[in-house]
Amino acid sequence: MVNKIEHIGIAVKNIDDANILFQKLLGVPPYKMETVETESVVTSFFQTGTNKIELLMATNPESPIAKFLKKKGEGIHHIAFDVEDIEAEVARLRKEGFILINEKPKPGADNKMVIFLHPKSTNGVLVELCQEIK
Ligand code: ZN
């Protein structure tokens, strides 16, 4: 079962500039910054109430974020849904015909196991499923 929107991911060219901008916009500083080596991204997270925003910047030109920025420019990159049991959701969504980008969930930013659904199968929206690592 999908619980709620966990966060919205936004691709940015310069995360230091974007941190300043989002701090002005939201009135709070990022609560963490984290590099995910396997995805070649630097992330920062903001929380307002129960809502989270994740900023993503590429660390090299081969990063999926670098390719996204080249194609579409800065903006909303993905919507992440919090799930109770990511393995069960993956099995359920596969059966429903969704295309998964990765074979299996893997460690992502912010202490989560994550997996992405291909936008081809979700009306053009890159969807991330995430489950808190306990
Ligand atoms: Zn995310």
mmCIF file with all atom_site columns, N, CA, C and O in Angstrom, residues 61-110:
data_model
loop_
_atom_site.group_PDB
_atom_site.id
_atom_site.type_symbol
_atom_site.label_atom_id
_atom_site.label_alt_id
_atom_site.label_comp_id
_atom_site.label_asym_id
_atom_site.label_entity_id
_atom_site.label_seq_id
_atom_site.pdbx_PDB_ins_code
_atom_site.Cartn_x
_atom_site.Cartn_y
_atom_site.Cartn_z
_atom_site.occupancy
_atom_site.B_iso_or_equiv
_atom_site.pdbx_formal_charge
_atom_site.auth_seq_id
_atom_site.auth_comp_id
_atom_site.auth_asym_id
_atom_site.auth_atom_id
_atom_site.pdbx_PDB_model_num
ATOM 1   N N  . PRO A 1 61  ? 28.795 14.393 -15.407 1.00 0.00 ? 61  PRO A N  1
ATOM 2   C CA . PRO A 1 61  ? 27.941 14.513 -16.605 1.00 0.00 ? 61  PRO A CA 1
ATOM 3   C C  . PRO A 1 61  ? 27.170 13.235 -16.948 1.00 0.00 ? 61  PRO A C  1
ATOM 4   O O  . PRO A 1 61  ? 26.222 13.274 -17.721 1.00 0.00 ? 61  PRO A O  1
ATOM 5   N N  . GLU A 1 62  ? 27.572 12.093 -16.357 1.00 0.00 ? 62  GLU A N  1
ATOM 6   C CA . GLU A 1 62  ? 26.894 10.823 -16.643 1.00 0.00 ? 62  GLU A CA 1
ATOM 7   C C  . GLU A 1 62  ? 25.731 10.568 -15.682 1.00 0.00 ? 62  GLU A C  1
ATOM 8   O O  . GLU A 1 62  ? 24.994 9.610  -15.823 1.00 0.00 ? 62  GLU A O  1
ATOM 9   N N  . SER A 1 63  ? 25.599 11.431 -14.690 1.00 0.00 ? 63  SER A N  1
ATOM 10  C CA . SER A 1 63  ? 24.529 11.276 -13.699 1.00 0.00 ? 63  SER A CA 1
ATOM 11  C C  . SER A 1 63  ? 23.160 11.391 -14.371 1.00 0.00 ? 63  SER A C  1
ATOM 12  O O  . SER A 1 63  ? 22.968 12.195 -15.285 1.00 0.00 ? 63  SER A O  1
ATOM 13  N N  . PRO A 1 64  ? 22.189 10.584 -13.929 1.00 0.00 ? 64  PRO A N  1
ATOM 14  C CA . PRO A 1 64  ? 20.835 10.711 -14.474 1.00 0.00 ? 64  PRO A CA 1
ATOM 15  C C  . PRO A 1 64  ? 20.285 12.141 -14.334 1.00 0.00 ? 64  PRO A C  1
ATOM 16  O O  . PRO A 1 64  ? 19.528 12.599 -15.180 1.00 0.00 ? 64  PRO A O  1
ATOM 17  N N  . ILE A 1 65  ? 20.700 12.829 -13.288 1.00 0.00 ? 65  ILE A N  1
ATOM 18  C CA . ILE A 1 65  ? 20.245 14.210 -13.091 1.00 0.00 ? 65  ILE A CA 1
ATOM 19  C C  . ILE A 1 65  ? 20.850 15.143 -14.149 1.00 0.00 ? 65  ILE A C  1
ATOM 20  O O  . ILE A 1 65  ? 20.183 16.043 -14.664 1.00 0.00 ? 65  ILE A O  1
ATOM 21  N N  . ALA A 1 66  ? 22.094 14.902 -14.494 1.00 0.00 ? 66  ALA A N  1
ATOM 22  C CA . ALA A 1 66  ? 22.739 15.714 -15.544 1.00 0.00 ? 66  ALA A CA 1
ATOM 23  C C  . ALA A 1 66  ? 22.002 15.529 -16.869 1.00 0.00 ? 66  ALA A C  1
ATOM 24  O O  . ALA A 1 66  ? 21.753 16.497 -17.607 1.00 0.00 ? 66  ALA A O  1
ATOM 25  N N  . LYS A 1 67  ? 21.620 14.287 -17.150 1.00 0.00 ? 67  LYS A N  1
ATOM 26  C CA . LYS A 1 67  ? 20.901 14.006 -18.403 1.00 0.00 ? 67  LYS A CA 1
ATOM 27  C C  . LYS A 1 67  ? 19.518 14.656 -18.379 1.00 0.00 ? 67  LYS A C  1
ATOM 28  O O  . LYS A 1 67  ? 19.050 15.192 -19.384 1.00 0.00 ? 67  LYS A O  1
ATOM 29  N N  . PHE A 1 68  ? 18.857 14.620 -17.223 1.00 0.00 ? 68  PHE A N  1
ATOM 30  C CA . PHE A 1 68  ? 17.543 15.240 -17.072 1.00 0.00 ? 68  PHE A CA 1
ATOM 31  C C  . PHE A 1 68  ? 17.649 16.750 -17.304 1.00 0.00 ? 68  PHE A C  1
ATOM 32  O O  . PHE A 1 68  ? 16.845 17.339 -18.047 1.00 0.00 ? 68  PHE A O  1
ATOM 33  N N  . LEU A 1 69  ? 18.641 17.388 -16.688 1.00 0.00 ? 69  LEU A N  1
ATOM 34  C CA . LEU A 1 69  ? 18.811 18.844 -16.817 1.00 0.00 ? 69  LEU A CA 1
ATOM 35  C C  . LEU A 1 69  ? 19.073 19.246 -18.264 1.00 0.00 ? 69  LEU A C  1
ATOM 36  O O  . LEU A 1 69  ? 18.557 20.249 -18.744 1.00 0.00 ? 69  LEU A O  1
ATOM 37  N N  . LYS A 1 70  ? 19.854 18.418 -18.952 1.00 0.00 ? 70  LYS A N  1
ATOM 38  C CA . LYS A 1 70  ? 20.182 18.691 -20.339 1.00 0.00 ? 70  LYS A CA 1
ATOM 39  C C  . LYS A 1 70  ? 18.924 18.629 -21.218 1.00 0.00 ? 70  LYS A C  1
ATOM 40  O O  . LYS A 1 70  ? 18.724 19.446 -22.105 1.00 0.00 ? 70  LYS A O  1
ATOM 41  N N  . LYS A 1 71  ? 18.076 17.654 -20.925 1.00 0.00 ? 71  LYS A N  1
ATOM 42  C CA . LYS A 1 71  ? 16.879 17.427 -21.718 1.00 0.00 ? 71  LYS A CA 1
ATOM 43  C C  . LYS A 1 71  ? 15.753 18.398 -21.363 1.00 0.00 ? 71  LYS A C  1
ATOM 44  O O  . LYS A 1 71  ? 15.081 18.945 -22.237 1.00 0.00 ? 71  LYS A O  1
ATOM 45  N N  . LYS A 1 72  ? 15.537 18.598 -20.059 1.00 0.00 ? 72  LYS A N  1
ATOM 46  C CA . LYS A 1 72  ? 14.349 19.333 -19.618 1.00 0.00 ? 72  LYS A CA 1
ATOM 47  C C  . LYS A 1 72  ? 14.625 20.606 -18.837 1.00 0.00 ? 72  LYS A C  1
ATOM 48  O O  . LYS A 1 72  ? 13.707 21.378 -18.575 1.00 0.00 ? 72  LYS A O  1
ATOM 49  N N  . GLY A 1 73  ? 15.870 20.795 -18.404 1.00 0.00 ? 73  GLY A N  1
ATOM 50  C CA . GLY A 1 73  ? 16.176 21.959 -17.577 1.00 0.00 ? 73  GLY A CA 1
ATOM 51  C C  . GLY A 1 73  ? 15.771 21.729 -16.132 1.00 0.00 ? 73  GLY A C  1
ATOM 52  O O  . GLY A 1 73  ? 15.311 20.652 -15.776 1.00 0.00 ? 73  GLY A O  1
ATOM 53  N N  . GLU A 1 74  ? 15.951 22.762 -15.313 1.00 0.00 ? 74  GLU A N  1
ATOM 54  C CA . GLU A 1 74  ? 15.629 22.621 -13.899 1.00 0.00 ? 74  GLU A CA 1
ATOM 55  C C  . GLU A 1 74  ? 14.125 22.459 -13.701 1.00 0.00 ? 74  GLU A C  1
ATOM 56  O O  . GLU A 1 74  ? 13.333 22.966 -14.482 1.00 0.00 ? 74  GLU A O  1
ATOM 57  N N  . GLY A 1 75  ? 13.758 21.779 -12.621 1.00 0.00 ? 75  GLY A N  1
ATOM 58  C CA . GLY A 1 75  ? 12.339 21.638 -12.307 1.00 0.00 ? 75  GLY A CA 1
ATOM 59  C C  . GLY A 1 75  ? 12.029 20.349 -11.591 1.00 0.00 ? 75  GLY A C  1
ATOM 60  O O  . GLY A 1 75  ? 12.942 19.629 -11.167 1.00 0.00 ? 75  GLY A O  1
ATOM 61  N N  . ILE A 1 76  ? 10.729 20.062 -11.477 1.00 0.00 ? 76  ILE A N  1
ATOM 62  C CA . ILE A 1 76  ? 10.303 18.858 -10.765 1.00 0.00 ? 76  ILE A CA 1
ATOM 63  C C  . ILE A 1 76  ? 10.824 17.622 -11.495 1.00 0.00 ? 76  ILE A C  1
ATOM 64  O O  . ILE A 1 76  ? 10.636 17.477 -12.705 1.00 0.00 ? 76  ILE A O  1
ATOM 65  N N  . HIS A 1 77  ? 11.495 16.775 -10.747 1.00 0.00 ? 77  HIS A N  1
ATOM 66  C CA . HIS A 1 77  ? 12.145 15.592 -11.314 1.00 0.00 ? 77  HIS A CA 1
ATOM 67  C C  . HIS A 1 77  ? 11.379 14.317 -10.992 1.00 0.00 ? 77  HIS A C  1
ATOM 68  O O  . HIS A 1 77  ? 11.205 13.464 -11.838 1.00 0.00 ? 77  HIS A O  1
ATOM 69  N N  . HIS A 1 78  ? 10.913 14.192 -9.744  1.00 0.00 ? 78  HIS A N  1
ATOM 70  C CA . HIS A 1 78  ? 10.153 12.994 -9.381  1.00 0.00 ? 78  HIS A CA 1
ATOM 71  C C  . HIS A 1 78  ? 9.238  13.240 -8.192  1.00 0.00 ? 78  HIS A C  1
ATOM 72  O O  . HIS A 1 78  ? 9.409  14.202 -7.455  1.00 0.00 ? 78  HIS A O  1
ATOM 73  N N  . ILE A 1 79  ? 8.268  12.347 -8.050  1.00 0.00 ? 79  ILE A N  1
ATOM 74  C CA . ILE A 1 79  ? 7.413  12.319 -6.864  1.00 0.00 ? 79  ILE A CA 1
ATOM 75  C C  . ILE A 1 79  ? 7.697  11.013 -6.153  1.00 0.00 ? 79  ILE A C  1
ATOM 76  O O  . ILE A 1 79  ? 7.718  9.946  -6.786  1.00 0.00 ? 79  ILE A O  1
ATOM 77  N N  . ALA A 1 80  ? 7.963  11.102 -4.861  1.00 0.00 ? 80  ALA A N  1
ATOM 78  C CA . ALA A 1 80  ? 8.293  9.905  -4.085  1.00 0.00 ? 80  ALA A CA 1
ATOM 79  C C  . ALA A 1 80  ? 7.138  9.560  -3.152  1.00 0.00 ? 80  ALA A C  1
ATOM 80  O O  . ALA A 1 80  ? 6.627  10.413 -2.437  1.00 0.00 ? 80  ALA A O  1
ATOM 81  N N  . PHE A 1 81  ? 6.750  8.290  -3.189  1.00 0.00 ? 81  PHE A N  1
ATOM 82  C CA . PHE A 1 81  ? 5.699  7.795  -2.309  1.00 0.00 ? 81  PHE A CA 1
ATOM 83  C C  . PHE A 1 81  ? 6.307  6.908  -1.230  1.00 0.00 ? 81  PHE A C  1
ATOM 84  O O  . PHE A 1 81  ? 7.174  6.072  -1.514  1.00 0.00 ? 81  PHE A O  1
ATOM 85  N N  . ASP A 1 82  ? 5.841  7.130  -0.028  1.00 0.00 ? 82  ASP A N  1
ATOM 86  C CA . ASP A 1 82  ? 6.248  6.310  1.101   1.00 0.00 ? 82  ASP A CA 1
ATOM 87  C C  . ASP A 1 82  ? 5.446  5.012  1.089   1.00 0.00 ? 82  ASP A C  1
ATOM 88  O O  . ASP A 1 82  ? 4.222  5.056  0.941   1.00 0.00 ? 82  ASP A O  1
ATOM 89  N N  . VAL A 1 83  ? 6.140  3.892  1.195   1.00 0.00 ? 83  VAL A N  1
ATOM 90  C CA . VAL A 1 83  ? 5.438  2.599  1.246   1.00 0.00 ? 83  VAL A CA 1
ATOM 91  C C  . VAL A 1 83  ? 5.861  1.819  2.478   1.00 0.00 ? 83  VAL A C  1
ATOM 92  O O  . VAL A 1 83  ? 6.950  2.006  3.019   1.00 0.00 ? 83  VAL A O  1
ATOM 93  N N  . GLU A 1 84  ? 4.953  0.947  2.908   1.00 0.00 ? 84  GLU A N  1
ATOM 94  C CA . GLU A 1 84  ? 5.156  0.147  4.114   1.00 0.00 ? 84  GLU A CA 1
ATOM 95  C C  . GLU A 1 84  ? 6.137  -0.986 3.827   1.00 0.00 ? 84  GLU A C  1
ATOM 96  O O  . GLU A 1 84  ? 7.045  -1.230 4.596   1.00 0.00 ? 84  GLU A O  1
ATOM 97  N N  . ASP A 1 85  ? 5.950  -1.644 2.670   1.00 0.00 ? 85  ASP A N  1
ATOM 98  C CA . ASP A 1 85  ? 6.723  -2.838 2.338   1.00 0.00 ? 85  ASP A CA 1
ATOM 99  C C  . ASP A 1 85  ? 7.118  -2.739 0.860   1.00 0.00 ? 85  ASP A C  1
ATOM 100 O O  . ASP A 1 85  ? 6.339  -3.073 -0.034  1.00 0.00 ? 85  ASP A O  1
ATOM 101 N N  . ILE A 1 86  ? 8.317  -2.232 0.618   1.00 0.00 ? 86  ILE A N  1
ATOM 102 C CA . ILE A 1 86  ? 8.732  -1.908 -0.756  1.00 0.00 ? 86  ILE A CA 1
ATOM 103 C C  . ILE A 1 86  ? 8.785  -3.165 -1.639  1.00 0.00 ? 86  ILE A C  1
ATOM 104 O O  . ILE A 1 86  ? 8.409  -3.103 -2.816  1.00 0.00 ? 86  ILE A O  1
ATOM 105 N N  . GLU A 1 87  ? 9.206  -4.302 -1.089  1.00 0.00 ? 87  GLU A N  1
ATOM 106 C CA . GLU A 1 87  ? 9.275  -5.533 -1.891  1.00 0.00 ? 87  GLU A CA 1
ATOM 107 C C  . GLU A 1 87  ? 7.876  -5.950 -2.350  1.00 0.00 ? 87  GLU A C  1
ATOM 108 O O  . GLU A 1 87  ? 7.677  -6.338 -3.501  1.00 0.00 ? 87  GLU A O  1
ATOM 109 N N  . ALA A 1 88  ? 6.925  -5.844 -1.448  1.00 0.00 ? 88  ALA A N  1
ATOM 110 C CA . ALA A 1 88  ? 5.544  -6.215 -1.783  1.00 0.00 ? 88  ALA A CA 1
ATOM 111 C C  . ALA A 1 88  ? 4.974  -5.260 -2.839  1.00 0.00 ? 88  ALA A C  1
ATOM 112 O O  . ALA A 1 88  ? 4.280  -5.689 -3.769  1.00 0.00 ? 88  ALA A O  1
ATOM 113 N N  . GLU A 1 89  ? 5.284  -3.960 -2.719  1.00 0.00 ? 89  GLU A N  1
ATOM 114 C CA . GLU A 1 89  ? 4.806  -2.971 -3.696  1.00 0.00 ? 89  GLU A CA 1
ATOM 115 C C  . GLU A 1 89  ? 5.418  -3.214 -5.071  1.00 0.00 ? 89  GLU A C  1
ATOM 116 O O  . GLU A 1 89  ? 4.751  -3.085 -6.091  1.00 0.00 ? 89  GLU A O  1
ATOM 117 N N  . VAL A 1 90  ? 6.711  -3.533 -5.089  1.00 0.00 ? 90  VAL A N  1
ATOM 118 C CA . VAL A 1 90  ? 7.391  -3.818 -6.355  1.00 0.00 ? 90  VAL A CA 1
ATOM 119 C C  . VAL A 1 90  ? 6.711  -4.999 -7.042  1.00 0.00 ? 90  VAL A C  1
ATOM 120 O O  . VAL A 1 90  ? 6.408  -4.941 -8.234  1.00 0.00 ? 90  VAL A O  1
ATOM 121 N N  . ALA A 1 91  ? 6.435  -6.038 -6.278  1.00 0.00 ? 91  ALA A N  1
ATOM 122 C CA . ALA A 1 91  ? 5.779  -7.227 -6.846  1.00 0.00 ? 91  ALA A CA 1
ATOM 123 C C  . ALA A 1 91  ? 4.386  -6.864 -7.361  1.00 0.00 ? 91  ALA A C  1
ATOM 124 O O  . ALA A 1 91  ? 3.995  -7.260 -8.467  1.00 0.00 ? 91  ALA A O  1
ATOM 125 N N  . ARG A 1 92  ? 3.649  -6.084 -6.573  1.00 0.00 ? 92  ARG A N  1
ATOM 126 C CA . ARG A 1 92  ? 2.286  -5.697 -6.957  1.00 0.00 ? 92  ARG A CA 1
ATOM 127 C C  . ARG A 1 92  ? 2.300  -4.847 -8.234  1.00 0.00 ? 92  ARG A C  1
ATOM 128 O O  . ARG A 1 92  ? 1.546  -5.103 -9.179  1.00 0.00 ? 92  ARG A O  1
ATOM 129 N N  . LEU A 1 93  ? 3.200  -3.856 -8.291  1.00 0.00 ? 93  LEU A N  1
ATOM 130 C CA . LEU A 1 93  ? 3.224  -2.935 -9.436  1.00 0.00 ? 93  LEU A CA 1
ATOM 131 C C  . LEU A 1 93  ? 3.727  -3.625 -10.705 1.00 0.00 ? 93  LEU A C  1
ATOM 132 O O  . LEU A 1 93  ? 3.263  -3.336 -11.801 1.00 0.00 ? 93  LEU A O  1
ATOM 133 N N  . ARG A 1 94  ? 4.670  -4.547 -10.530 1.00 0.00 ? 94  ARG A N  1
ATOM 134 C CA . ARG A 1 94  ? 5.140  -5.338 -11.674 1.00 0.00 ? 94  ARG A CA 1
ATOM 135 C C  . ARG A 1 94  ? 3.974  -6.114 -12.285 1.00 0.00 ? 94  ARG A C  1
ATOM 136 O O  . ARG A 1 94  ? 3.795  -6.143 -13.496 1.00 0.00 ? 94  ARG A O  1
ATOM 137 N N  . LYS A 1 95  ? 3.190  -6.714 -11.411 1.00 0.00 ? 95  LYS A N  1
ATOM 138 C CA . LYS A 1 95  ? 2.038  -7.499 -11.850 1.00 0.00 ? 95  LYS A CA 1
ATOM 139 C C  . LYS A 1 95  ? 1.021  -6.613 -12.566 1.00 0.00 ? 95  LYS A C  1
ATOM 140 O O  . LYS A 1 95  ? 0.344  -7.044 -13.496 1.00 0.00 ? 95  LYS A O  1
ATOM 141 N N  . GLU A 1 96  ? 0.934  -5.342 -12.128 1.00 0.00 ? 96  GLU A N  1
ATOM 142 C CA . GLU A 1 96  ? 0.008  -4.386 -12.749 1.00 0.00 ? 96  GLU A CA 1
ATOM 143 C C  . GLU A 1 96  ? 0.534  -3.855 -14.074 1.00 0.00 ? 96  GLU A C  1
ATOM 144 O O  . GLU A 1 96  ? -0.123 -3.067 -14.738 1.00 0.00 ? 96  GLU A O  1
ATOM 145 N N  . GLY A 1 97  ? 1.769  -4.217 -14.420 1.00 0.00 ? 97  GLY A N  1
ATOM 146 C CA . GLY A 1 97  ? 2.307  -3.834 -15.720 1.00 0.00 ? 97  GLY A CA 1
ATOM 147 C C  . GLY A 1 97  ? 3.189  -2.595 -15.720 1.00 0.00 ? 97  GLY A C  1
ATOM 148 O O  . GLY A 1 97  ? 3.573  -2.105 -16.779 1.00 0.00 ? 97  GLY A O  1
ATOM 149 N N  . PHE A 1 98  ? 3.518  -2.066 -14.523 1.00 0.00 ? 98  PHE A N  1
ATOM 150 C CA . PHE A 1 98  ? 4.408  -0.906 -14.487 1.00 0.00 ? 98  PHE A CA 1
ATOM 151 C C  . PHE A 1 98  ? 5.838  -1.332 -14.795 1.00 0.00 ? 98  PHE A C  1
ATOM 152 O O  . PHE A 1 98  ? 6.238  -2.461 -14.476 1.00 0.00 ? 98  PHE A O  1
ATOM 153 N N  . ILE A 1 99  ? 6.586  -0.408 -15.396 1.00 0.00 ? 99  ILE A N  1
ATOM 154 C CA . ILE A 1 99  ? 7.984  -0.694 -15.732 1.00 0.00 ? 99  ILE A CA 1
ATOM 155 C C  . ILE A 1 99  ? 8.865  -0.111 -14.632 1.00 0.00 ? 99  ILE A C  1
ATOM 156 O O  . ILE A 1 99  ? 8.773  1.084  -14.327 1.00 0.00 ? 99  ILE A O  1
ATOM 157 N N  . LEU A 1 100 ? 9.685  -0.956 -14.055 1.00 0.00 ? 100 LEU A N  1
ATOM 158 C CA . LEU A 1 100 ? 10.599 -0.487 -13.013 1.00 0.00 ? 100 LEU A CA 1
ATOM 159 C C  . LEU A 1 100 ? 11.961 -0.209 -13.621 1.00 0.00 ? 100 LEU A C  1
ATOM 160 O O  . LEU A 1 100 ? 12.425 -0.945 -14.498 1.00 0.00 ? 100 LEU A O  1
ATOM 161 N N  . ILE A 1 101 ? 12.601 0.857  -13.172 1.00 0.00 ? 101 ILE A N  1
ATOM 162 C CA . ILE A 1 101 ? 13.904 1.232  -13.734 1.00 0.00 ? 101 ILE A CA 1
ATOM 163 C C  . ILE A 1 101 ? 14.995 0.330  -13.174 1.00 0.00 ? 101 ILE A C  1
ATOM 164 O O  . ILE A 1 101 ? 15.897 -0.077 -13.897 1.00 0.00 ? 101 ILE A O  1
ATOM 165 N N  . ASN A 1 102 ? 14.906 -0.003 -11.883 1.00 0.00 ? 102 ASN A N  1
ATOM 166 C CA . ASN A 1 102 ? 15.886 -0.907 -11.289 1.00 0.00 ? 102 ASN A CA 1
ATOM 167 C C  . ASN A 1 102 ? 15.233 -2.262 -11.067 1.00 0.00 ? 102 ASN A C  1
ATOM 168 O O  . ASN A 1 102 ? 14.021 -2.355 -10.960 1.00 0.00 ? 102 ASN A O  1
ATOM 169 N N  . GLU A 1 103 ? 16.071 -3.276 -10.989 1.00 0.00 ? 103 GLU A N  1
ATOM 170 C CA . GLU A 1 103 ? 15.572 -4.625 -10.711 1.00 0.00 ? 103 GLU A CA 1
ATOM 171 C C  . GLU A 1 103 ? 15.056 -4.739 -9.285  1.00 0.00 ? 103 GLU A C  1
ATOM 172 O O  . GLU A 1 103 ? 14.010 -5.314 -9.031  1.00 0.00 ? 103 GLU A O  1
ATOM 173 N N  . LYS A 1 104 ? 15.830 -4.154 -8.370  1.00 0.00 ? 104 LYS A N  1
ATOM 174 C CA . LYS A 1 104 ? 15.531 -4.286 -6.935  1.00 0.00 ? 104 LYS A CA 1
ATOM 175 C C  . LYS A 1 104 ? 15.670 -2.930 -6.255  1.00 0.00 ? 104 LYS A C  1
ATOM 176 O O  . LYS A 1 104 ? 16.415 -2.076 -6.734  1.00 0.00 ? 104 LYS A O  1
ATOM 177 N N  . PRO A 1 105 ? 14.982 -2.760 -5.116  1.00 0.00 ? 105 PRO A N  1
ATOM 178 C CA . PRO A 1 105 ? 15.199 -1.554 -4.313  1.00 0.00 ? 105 PRO A CA 1
ATOM 179 C C  . PRO A 1 105 ? 16.658 -1.449 -3.879  1.00 0.00 ? 105 PRO A C  1
ATOM 180 O O  . PRO A 1 105 ? 17.315 -2.474 -3.667  1.00 0.00 ? 105 PRO A O  1
ATOM 181 N N  . LYS A 1 106 ? 17.161 -0.215 -3.796  1.00 0.00 ? 106 LYS A N  1
ATOM 182 C CA . LYS A 1 106 ? 18.548 -0.023 -3.358  1.00 0.00 ? 106 LYS A CA 1
ATOM 183 C C  . LYS A 1 106 ? 18.620 1.142  -2.377  1.00 0.00 ? 106 LYS A C  1
ATOM 184 O O  . LYS A 1 106 ? 17.686 1.962  -2.323  1.00 0.00 ? 106 LYS A O  1
ATOM 185 N N  . PRO A 1 107 ? 19.723 1.249  -1.629  1.00 0.00 ? 107 PRO A N  1
ATOM 186 C CA . PRO A 1 107 ? 19.824 2.338  -0.660  1.00 0.00 ? 107 PRO A CA 1
ATOM 187 C C  . PRO A 1 107 ? 19.863 3.693  -1.364  1.00 0.00 ? 107 PRO A C  1
ATOM 188 O O  . PRO A 1 107 ? 20.626 3.880  -2.306  1.00 0.00 ? 107 PRO A O  1
ATOM 189 N N  . GLY A 1 108 ? 18.980 4.610  -0.951  1.00 0.00 ? 108 GLY A N  1
ATOM 190 C CA . GLY A 1 108 ? 18.953 5.962  -1.505  1.00 0.00 ? 108 GLY A CA 1
ATOM 191 C C  . GLY A 1 108 ? 19.297 6.969  -0.426  1.00 0.00 ? 108 GLY A C  1
ATOM 192 O O  . GLY A 1 108 ? 19.850 6.603  0.609   1.00 0.00 ? 108 GLY A O  1
ATOM 193 N N  . ALA A 1 109 ? 18.965 8.236  -0.679  1.00 0.00 ? 109 ALA A N  1
ATOM 194 C CA . ALA A 1 109 ? 19.258 9.291  0.294   1.00 0.00 ? 109 ALA A CA 1
ATOM 195 C C  . ALA A 1 109 ? 18.277 9.221  1.456   1.00 0.00 ? 109 ALA A C  1
ATOM 196 O O  . ALA A 1 109 ? 17.230 8.584  1.365   1.00 0.00 ? 109 ALA A O  1
ATOM 197 N N  . ASP A 1 110 ? 18.613 9.870  2.539   1.00 0.00 ? 110 ASP A N  1
ATOM 198 C CA . ASP A 1 110 ? 17.712 10.099 3.678   1.00 0.00 ? 110 ASP A CA 1
ATOM 199 C C  . ASP A 1 110 ? 17.275 8.780  4.343   1.00 0.00 ? 110 ASP A C  1
ATOM 200 O O  . ASP A 1 110 ? 16.119 8.653  4.752   1.00 0.00 ? 110 ASP A O  1
#
